[in-house]
Coordinates of N, CA, C and O in Angstrom, one line a residue:
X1 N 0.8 -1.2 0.0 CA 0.0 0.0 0.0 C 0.9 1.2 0.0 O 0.7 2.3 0.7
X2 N 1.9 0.9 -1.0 CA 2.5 2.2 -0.9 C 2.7 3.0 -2.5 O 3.1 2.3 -3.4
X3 N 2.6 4.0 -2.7 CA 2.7 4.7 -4.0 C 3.5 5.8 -3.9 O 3.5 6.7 -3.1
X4 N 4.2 5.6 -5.0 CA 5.5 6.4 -5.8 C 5.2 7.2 -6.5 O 4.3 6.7 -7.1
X5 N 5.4 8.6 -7.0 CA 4.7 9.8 -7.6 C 6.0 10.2 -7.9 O 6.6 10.8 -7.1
X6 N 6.6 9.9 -9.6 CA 7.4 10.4 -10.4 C 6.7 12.7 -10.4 O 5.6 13.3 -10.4
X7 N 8.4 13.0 -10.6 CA 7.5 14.6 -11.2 C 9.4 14.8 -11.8 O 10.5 14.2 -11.7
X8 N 8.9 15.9 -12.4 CA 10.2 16.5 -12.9 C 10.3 16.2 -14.8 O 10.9 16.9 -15.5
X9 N 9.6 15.0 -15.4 CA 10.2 15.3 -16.7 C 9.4 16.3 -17.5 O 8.4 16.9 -17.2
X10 N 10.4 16.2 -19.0 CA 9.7 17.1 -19.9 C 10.3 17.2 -21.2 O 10.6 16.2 -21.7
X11 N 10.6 18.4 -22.0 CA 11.4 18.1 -23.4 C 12.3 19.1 -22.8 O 12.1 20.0 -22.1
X12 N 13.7 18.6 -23.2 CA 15.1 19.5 -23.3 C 15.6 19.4 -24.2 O 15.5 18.5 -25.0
X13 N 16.5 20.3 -24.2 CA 17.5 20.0 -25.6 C 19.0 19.7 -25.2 O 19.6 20.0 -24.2
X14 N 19.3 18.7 -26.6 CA 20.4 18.0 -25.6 C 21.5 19.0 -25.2 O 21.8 20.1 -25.7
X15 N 22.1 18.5 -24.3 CA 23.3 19.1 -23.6 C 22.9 19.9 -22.3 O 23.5 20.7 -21.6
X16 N 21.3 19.1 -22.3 CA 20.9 20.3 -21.0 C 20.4 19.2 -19.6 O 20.8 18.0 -19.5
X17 N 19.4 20.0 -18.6 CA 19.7 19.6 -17.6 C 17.9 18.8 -17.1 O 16.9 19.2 -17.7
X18 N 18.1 17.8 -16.0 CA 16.4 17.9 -15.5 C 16.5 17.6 -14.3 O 17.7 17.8 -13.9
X19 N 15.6 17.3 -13.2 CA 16.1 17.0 -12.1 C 14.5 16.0 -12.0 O 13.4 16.5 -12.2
X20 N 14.8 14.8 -11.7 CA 13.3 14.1 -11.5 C 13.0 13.8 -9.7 O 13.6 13.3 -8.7
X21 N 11.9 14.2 -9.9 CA 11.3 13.6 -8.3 C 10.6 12.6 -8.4 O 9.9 12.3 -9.4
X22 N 10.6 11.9 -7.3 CA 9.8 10.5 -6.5 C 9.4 10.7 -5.2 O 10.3 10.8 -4.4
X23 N 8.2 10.8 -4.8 CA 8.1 10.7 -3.2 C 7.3 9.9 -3.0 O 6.3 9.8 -3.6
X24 N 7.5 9.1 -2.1 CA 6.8 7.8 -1.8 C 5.8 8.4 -0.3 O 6.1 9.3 0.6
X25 N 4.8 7.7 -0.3 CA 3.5 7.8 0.7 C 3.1 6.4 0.8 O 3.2 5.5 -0.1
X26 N 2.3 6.2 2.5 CA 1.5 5.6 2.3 C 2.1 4.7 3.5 O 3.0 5.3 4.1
X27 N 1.7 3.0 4.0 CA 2.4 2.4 5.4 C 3.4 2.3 5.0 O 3.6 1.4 4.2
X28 N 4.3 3.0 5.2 CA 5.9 2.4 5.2 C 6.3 2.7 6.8 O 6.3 3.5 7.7
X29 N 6.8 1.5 6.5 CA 7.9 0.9 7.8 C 9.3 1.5 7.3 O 10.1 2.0 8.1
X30 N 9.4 1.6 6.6 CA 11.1 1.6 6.0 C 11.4 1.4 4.9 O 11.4 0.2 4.6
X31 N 12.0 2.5 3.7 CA 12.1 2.0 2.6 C 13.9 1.8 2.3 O 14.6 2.8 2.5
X32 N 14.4 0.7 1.8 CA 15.6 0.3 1.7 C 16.2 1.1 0.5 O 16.5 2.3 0.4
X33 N 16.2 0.1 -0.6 CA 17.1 0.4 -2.0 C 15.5 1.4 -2.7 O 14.3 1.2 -2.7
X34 N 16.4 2.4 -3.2 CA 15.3 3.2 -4.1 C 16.0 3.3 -5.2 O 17.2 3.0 -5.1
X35 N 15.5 3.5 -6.4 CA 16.4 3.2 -8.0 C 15.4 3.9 -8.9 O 14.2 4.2 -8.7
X36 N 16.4 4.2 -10.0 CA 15.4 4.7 -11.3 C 15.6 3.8 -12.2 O 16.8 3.5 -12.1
X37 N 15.1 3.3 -13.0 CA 14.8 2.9 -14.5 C 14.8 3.6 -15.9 O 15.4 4.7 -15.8
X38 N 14.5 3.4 -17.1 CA 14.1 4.0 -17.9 C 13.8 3.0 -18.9 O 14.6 2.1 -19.1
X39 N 12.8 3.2 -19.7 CA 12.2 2.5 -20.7 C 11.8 3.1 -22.0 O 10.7 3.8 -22.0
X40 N 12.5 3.1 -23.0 CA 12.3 3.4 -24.6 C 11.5 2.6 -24.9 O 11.6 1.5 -24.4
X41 N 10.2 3.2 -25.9 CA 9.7 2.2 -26.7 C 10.4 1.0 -27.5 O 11.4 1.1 -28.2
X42 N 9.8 -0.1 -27.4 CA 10.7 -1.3 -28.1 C 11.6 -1.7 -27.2 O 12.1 -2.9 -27.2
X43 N 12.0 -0.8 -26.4 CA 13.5 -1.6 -25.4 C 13.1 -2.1 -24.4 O 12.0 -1.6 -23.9
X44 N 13.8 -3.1 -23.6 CA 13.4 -3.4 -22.3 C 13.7 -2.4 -21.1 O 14.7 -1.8 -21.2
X45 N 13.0 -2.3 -20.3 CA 13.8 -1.4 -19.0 C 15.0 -1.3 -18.5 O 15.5 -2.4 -18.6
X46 N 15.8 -0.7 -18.1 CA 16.7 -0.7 -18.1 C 17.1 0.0 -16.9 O 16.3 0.8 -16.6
X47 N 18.0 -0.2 -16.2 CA 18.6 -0.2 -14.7 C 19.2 1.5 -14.5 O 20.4 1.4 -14.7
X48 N 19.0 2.9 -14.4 CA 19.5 3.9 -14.5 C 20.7 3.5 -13.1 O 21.9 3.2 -13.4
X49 N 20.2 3.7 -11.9 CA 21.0 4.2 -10.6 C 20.1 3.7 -9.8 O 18.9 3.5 -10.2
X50 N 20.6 3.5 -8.1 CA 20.1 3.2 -7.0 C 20.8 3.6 -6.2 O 22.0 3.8 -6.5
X51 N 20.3 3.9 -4.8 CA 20.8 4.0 -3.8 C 19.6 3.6 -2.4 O 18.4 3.8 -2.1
X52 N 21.1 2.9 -1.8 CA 20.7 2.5 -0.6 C 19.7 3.6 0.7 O 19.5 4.8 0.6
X53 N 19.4 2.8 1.5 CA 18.7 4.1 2.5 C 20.2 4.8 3.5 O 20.1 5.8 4.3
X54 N 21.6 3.9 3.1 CA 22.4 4.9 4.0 C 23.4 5.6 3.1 O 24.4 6.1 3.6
X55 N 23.0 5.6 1.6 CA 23.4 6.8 0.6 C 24.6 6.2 0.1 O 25.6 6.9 0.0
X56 N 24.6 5.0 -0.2 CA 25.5 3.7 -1.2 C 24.5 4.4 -2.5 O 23.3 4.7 -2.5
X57 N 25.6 4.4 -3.8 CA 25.0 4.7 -5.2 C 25.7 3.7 -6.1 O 26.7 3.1 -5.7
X58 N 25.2 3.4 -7.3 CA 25.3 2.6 -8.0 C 24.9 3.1 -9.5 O 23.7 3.6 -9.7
X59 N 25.8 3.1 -10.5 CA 25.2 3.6 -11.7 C 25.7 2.9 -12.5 O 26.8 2.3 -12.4
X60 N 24.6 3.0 -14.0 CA 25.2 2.0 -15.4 C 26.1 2.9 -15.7 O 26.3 4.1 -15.3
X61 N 26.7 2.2 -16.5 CA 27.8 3.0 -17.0 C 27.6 4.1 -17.8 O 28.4 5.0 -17.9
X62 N 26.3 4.2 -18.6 CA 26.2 5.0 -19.5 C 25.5 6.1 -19.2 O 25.0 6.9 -20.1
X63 N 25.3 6.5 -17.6 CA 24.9 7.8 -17.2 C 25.9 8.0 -15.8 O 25.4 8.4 -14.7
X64 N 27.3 7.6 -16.0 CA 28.1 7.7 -14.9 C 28.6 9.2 -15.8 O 28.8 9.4 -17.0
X65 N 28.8 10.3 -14.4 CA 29.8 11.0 -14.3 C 28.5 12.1 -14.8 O 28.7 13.2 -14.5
X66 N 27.2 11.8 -15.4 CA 26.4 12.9 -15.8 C 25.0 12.4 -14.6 O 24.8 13.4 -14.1
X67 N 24.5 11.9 -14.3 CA 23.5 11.4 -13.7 C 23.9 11.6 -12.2 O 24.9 11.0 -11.9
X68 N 23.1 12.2 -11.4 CA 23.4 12.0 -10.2 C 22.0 11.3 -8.9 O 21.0 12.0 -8.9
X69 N 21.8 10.0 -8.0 CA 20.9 10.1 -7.3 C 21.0 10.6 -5.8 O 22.1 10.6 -5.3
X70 N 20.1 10.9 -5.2 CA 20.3 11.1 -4.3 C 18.8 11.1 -3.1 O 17.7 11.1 -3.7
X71 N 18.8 11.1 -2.1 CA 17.6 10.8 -1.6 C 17.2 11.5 -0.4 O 18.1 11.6 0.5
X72 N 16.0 12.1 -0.2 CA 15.8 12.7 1.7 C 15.2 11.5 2.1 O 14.4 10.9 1.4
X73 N 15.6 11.0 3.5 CA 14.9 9.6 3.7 C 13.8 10.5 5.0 O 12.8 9.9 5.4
X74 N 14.1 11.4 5.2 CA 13.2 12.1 6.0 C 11.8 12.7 5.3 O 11.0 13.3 6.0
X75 N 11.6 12.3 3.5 CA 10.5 12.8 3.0 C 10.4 11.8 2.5 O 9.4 11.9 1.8
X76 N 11.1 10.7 2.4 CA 10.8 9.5 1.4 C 10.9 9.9 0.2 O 9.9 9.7 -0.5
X77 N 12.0 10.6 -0.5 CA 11.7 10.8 -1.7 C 12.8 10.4 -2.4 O 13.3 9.4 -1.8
X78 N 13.3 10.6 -3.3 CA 14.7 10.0 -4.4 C 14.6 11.0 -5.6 O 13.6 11.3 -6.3
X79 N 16.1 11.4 -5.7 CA 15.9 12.4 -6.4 C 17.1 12.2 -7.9 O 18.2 12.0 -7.7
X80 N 16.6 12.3 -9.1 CA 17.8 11.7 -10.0 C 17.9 13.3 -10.9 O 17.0 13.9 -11.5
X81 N 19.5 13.7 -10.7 CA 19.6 15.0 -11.6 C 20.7 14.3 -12.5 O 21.7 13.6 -12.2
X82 N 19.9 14.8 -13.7 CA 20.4 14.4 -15.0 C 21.0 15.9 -15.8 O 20.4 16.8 -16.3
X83 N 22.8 15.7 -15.8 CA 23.3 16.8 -16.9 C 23.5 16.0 -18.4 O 23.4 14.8 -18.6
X84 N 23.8 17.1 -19.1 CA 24.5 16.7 -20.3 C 23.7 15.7 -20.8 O 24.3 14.7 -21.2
X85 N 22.2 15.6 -20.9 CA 21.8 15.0 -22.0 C 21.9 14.8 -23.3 O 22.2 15.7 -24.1
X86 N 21.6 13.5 -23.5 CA 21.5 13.2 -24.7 C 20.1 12.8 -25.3 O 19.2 12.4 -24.7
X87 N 20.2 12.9 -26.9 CA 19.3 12.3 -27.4 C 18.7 10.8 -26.9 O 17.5 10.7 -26.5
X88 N 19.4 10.0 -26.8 CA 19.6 8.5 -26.3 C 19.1 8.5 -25.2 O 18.5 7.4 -25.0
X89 N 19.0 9.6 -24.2 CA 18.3 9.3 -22.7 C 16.7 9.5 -22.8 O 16.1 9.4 -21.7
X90 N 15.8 9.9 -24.0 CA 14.8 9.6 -23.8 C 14.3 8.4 -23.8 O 14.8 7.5 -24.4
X91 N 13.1 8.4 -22.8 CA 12.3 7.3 -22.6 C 11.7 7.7 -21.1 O 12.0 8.7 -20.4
X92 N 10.9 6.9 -20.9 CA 9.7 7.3 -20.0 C 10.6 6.4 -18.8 O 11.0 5.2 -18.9
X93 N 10.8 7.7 -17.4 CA 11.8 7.0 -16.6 C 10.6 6.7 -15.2 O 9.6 7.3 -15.0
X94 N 11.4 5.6 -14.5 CA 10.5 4.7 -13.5 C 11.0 5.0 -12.3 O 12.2 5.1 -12.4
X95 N 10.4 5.3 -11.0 CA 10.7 5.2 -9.8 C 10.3 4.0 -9.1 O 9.2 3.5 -9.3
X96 N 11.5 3.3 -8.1 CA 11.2 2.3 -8.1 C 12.0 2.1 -6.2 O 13.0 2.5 -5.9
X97 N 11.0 1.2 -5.3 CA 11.3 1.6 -4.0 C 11.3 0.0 -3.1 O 10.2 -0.4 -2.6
X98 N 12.5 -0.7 -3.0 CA 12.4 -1.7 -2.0 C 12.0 -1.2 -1.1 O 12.5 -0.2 -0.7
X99 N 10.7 -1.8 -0.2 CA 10.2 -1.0 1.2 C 10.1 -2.3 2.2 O 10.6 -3.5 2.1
X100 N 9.5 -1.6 3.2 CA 8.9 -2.8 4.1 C 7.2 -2.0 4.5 O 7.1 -0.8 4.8
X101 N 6.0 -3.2 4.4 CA 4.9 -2.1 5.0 C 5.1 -2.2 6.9 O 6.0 -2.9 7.4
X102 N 4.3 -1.4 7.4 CA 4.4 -1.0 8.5 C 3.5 -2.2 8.7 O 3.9 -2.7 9.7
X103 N 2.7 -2.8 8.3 CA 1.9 -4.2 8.8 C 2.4 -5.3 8.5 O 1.8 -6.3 8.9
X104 N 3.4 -5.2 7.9 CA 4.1 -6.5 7.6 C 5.5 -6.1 7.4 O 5.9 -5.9 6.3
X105 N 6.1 -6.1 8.5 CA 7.7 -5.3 8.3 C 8.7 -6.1 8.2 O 9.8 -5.6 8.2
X106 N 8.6 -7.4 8.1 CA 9.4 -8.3 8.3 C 9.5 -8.8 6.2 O 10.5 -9.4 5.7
X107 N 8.4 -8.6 5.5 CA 8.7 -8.8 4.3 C 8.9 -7.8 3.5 O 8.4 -6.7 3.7
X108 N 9.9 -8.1 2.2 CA 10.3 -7.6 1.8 C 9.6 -7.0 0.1 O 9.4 -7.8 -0.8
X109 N 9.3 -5.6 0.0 CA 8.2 -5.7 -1.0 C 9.1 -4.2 -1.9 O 10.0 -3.4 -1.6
X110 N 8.0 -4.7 -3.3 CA 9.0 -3.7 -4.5 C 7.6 -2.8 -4.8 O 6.5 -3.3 -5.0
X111 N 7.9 -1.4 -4.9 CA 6.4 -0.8 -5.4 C 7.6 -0.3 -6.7 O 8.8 -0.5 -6.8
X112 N 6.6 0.7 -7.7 CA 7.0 1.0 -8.4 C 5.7 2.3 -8.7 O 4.5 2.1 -8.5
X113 N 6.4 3.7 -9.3 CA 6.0 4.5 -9.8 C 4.7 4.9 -11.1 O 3.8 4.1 -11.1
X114 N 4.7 5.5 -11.8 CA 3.8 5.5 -12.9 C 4.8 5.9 -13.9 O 4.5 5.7 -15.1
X115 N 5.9 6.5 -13.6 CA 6.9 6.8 -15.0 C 6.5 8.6 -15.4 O 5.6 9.2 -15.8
X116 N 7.9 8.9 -15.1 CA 7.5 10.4 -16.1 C 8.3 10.5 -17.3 O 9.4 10.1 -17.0
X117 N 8.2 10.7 -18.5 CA 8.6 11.5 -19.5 C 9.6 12.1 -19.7 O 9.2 13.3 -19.5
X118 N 10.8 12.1 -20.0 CA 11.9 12.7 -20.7 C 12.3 12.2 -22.4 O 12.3 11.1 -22.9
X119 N 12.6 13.6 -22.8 CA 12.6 14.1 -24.0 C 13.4 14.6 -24.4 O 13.3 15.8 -24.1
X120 N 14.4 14.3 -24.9 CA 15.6 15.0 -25.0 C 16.2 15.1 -26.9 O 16.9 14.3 -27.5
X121 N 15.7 16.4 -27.3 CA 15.4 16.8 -28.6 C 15.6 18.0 -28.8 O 15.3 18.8 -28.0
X122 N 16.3 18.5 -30.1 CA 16.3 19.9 -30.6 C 15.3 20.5 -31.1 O 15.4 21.7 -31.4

């Protein structure tokens, strides 16, 4: 019973900037690993960045050094700032939240976002 509320995409032009939000609501006991995704039409999803709840990061290679995550665990939210886009980074991106519910804290559960929109076009 928990939901993720992507905000932040939209169209840019490449070489520029976005910053996407996630804020999670709802029984949480505790949410662990939080991550973003991204999914192009035709492609499979694909693994952007995660980080832990004590601010361990993890990134593909192909948004190392331009992509940054980071998280308030005091608002539940996860935040991914994206420089230096490219064409290539569009696709509709995913928030995505290992939690625990507050009624059941002992198992281990995955919610997932609705996806916002990035566009990255002249």
């Amino acid at each position: 019973q928990v939901q993720l509320v992507e905000s932040g995409g939209g169209l840019v032009q490449p070489g520029g900037s976005l910053r996407l939000s996630c804020a999670a609501s709802g029984s949480i006991f505790r949410i662990d690993t939080m991550g973003w995704y991204r999914q192009a039409p035709g492609k499979q999803r694909e693994l952007v960045a995660t980080i832990t709840s004590g601010g361990s990061t993890y990134y593909a290679n192909a948004m190392k050094g331009r992509f940054t995550i980071s998280r308030d665990n005091a608002k539940n939210t996860v935040y991914l700032q994206m420089n230096s886009l490219k064409p290539e980074d569009t696709a509709v991106y995913y928030c995505n939240a290992d939690y625990r519910d507050s009624r059941s804290p002992y198992n281990a559960l995955d919610a997932w976002g609705q996806g916002t929109l990035v566009t990255v076009s002249s």
